Phi, psi and omega in degrees: 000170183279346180213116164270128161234140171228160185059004188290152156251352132219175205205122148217128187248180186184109201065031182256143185232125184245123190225125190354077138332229106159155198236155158273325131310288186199132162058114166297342182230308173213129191237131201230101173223136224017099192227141189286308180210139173255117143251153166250163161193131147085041187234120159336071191247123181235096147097016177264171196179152195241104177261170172197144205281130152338330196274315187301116137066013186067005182253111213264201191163171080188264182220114191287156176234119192225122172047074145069003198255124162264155179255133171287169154250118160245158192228117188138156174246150178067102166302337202212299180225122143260151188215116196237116154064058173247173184259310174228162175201119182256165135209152196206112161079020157277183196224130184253130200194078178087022178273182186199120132200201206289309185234117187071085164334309204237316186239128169227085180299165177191091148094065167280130164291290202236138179212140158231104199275076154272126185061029194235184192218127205226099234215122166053020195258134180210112164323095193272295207148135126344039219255141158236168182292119181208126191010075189078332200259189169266142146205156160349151179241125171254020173296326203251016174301313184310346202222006182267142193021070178240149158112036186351299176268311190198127149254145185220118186232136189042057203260153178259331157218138208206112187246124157266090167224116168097048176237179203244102160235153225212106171059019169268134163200165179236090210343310199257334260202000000 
């Protein structure tokens, strides 16, 4: 992905644009982790997705074929931004568009004190699944079903508090769910 931060005691961005990215794992434009505070404002995640090659870990990728259309299959949480064991995460007036991945299309949270949501517009962004190699084909991996492809726009886990406002969501979805 384009940024790993850790240890920080804040991150503030502002007008910045991630445009298809891609990641093997987790957040294709930015992965945050125990960071004190995030705010964003006026910032762009456009077409990222988290792919991982057929080769990796028994954990599979390359191109699903579904009513004539391909598909990548991805692995990985956050299409665009994840943020694990932080104290606040704003985001205000951003715009989410056409990420991808297995958990949380756009967004993944994971043990946020505080989250605030404003204004942002969360659009086509979609939780594809899990896939593995099975006599030739693609099928579900059901070992990861409870956590696989949930959360279209975002997923959030053991987030403690999380205000949502005046925001836009279009179309998102999560694929198996």
């Amino acid at each position: 992905g384009v940024m790993y931060v850790t240890n920080v005691q804040q991150i503030y961005g502002v007008d910045n644009i991630y445009i298809k990215n891609t990641a093997g794992h987790s957040s294709a434009a930015i992965k945050a982790e125990f960071i004190q505070s995030i705010i964003d404002v006026k910032s762009s995640y456009i077409g990222n997705t988290i792919v991982k090659t057929i080769y990796d870990i028994g954990l599979h990728m390359e191109q699903l074929y579904l009513n004539e259309t391909v598909h990548r299959v991805m692995i990985g949480h956050a299409g665009a931004i994840t943020v694990r064991n932080c104290m606040h995460v704003q985001s205000i007036a951003c715009t989410f568009k056409e990420n991808q991945a297995y958990l949380g299309g756009a967004i993944f949270a994971e043990n946020v004190i505080k989250l605030k949501l404003t204004k942002n517009k969360f659009v086509t962004n979609i939780a594809f699944g899990v896939f593995h190699m099975k006599n030739d084909h693609f099928v579900r991996d059901e070992f990861c079903k409870d956590y696989t492809a949930a959360g279209g726009a975002m997923a959030l886990i053991t987030v403690t508090s999380t205000l949502i406002t005046d925001c836009l969501f279009l179309k998102n979805r999560a694929r198996y769910q």
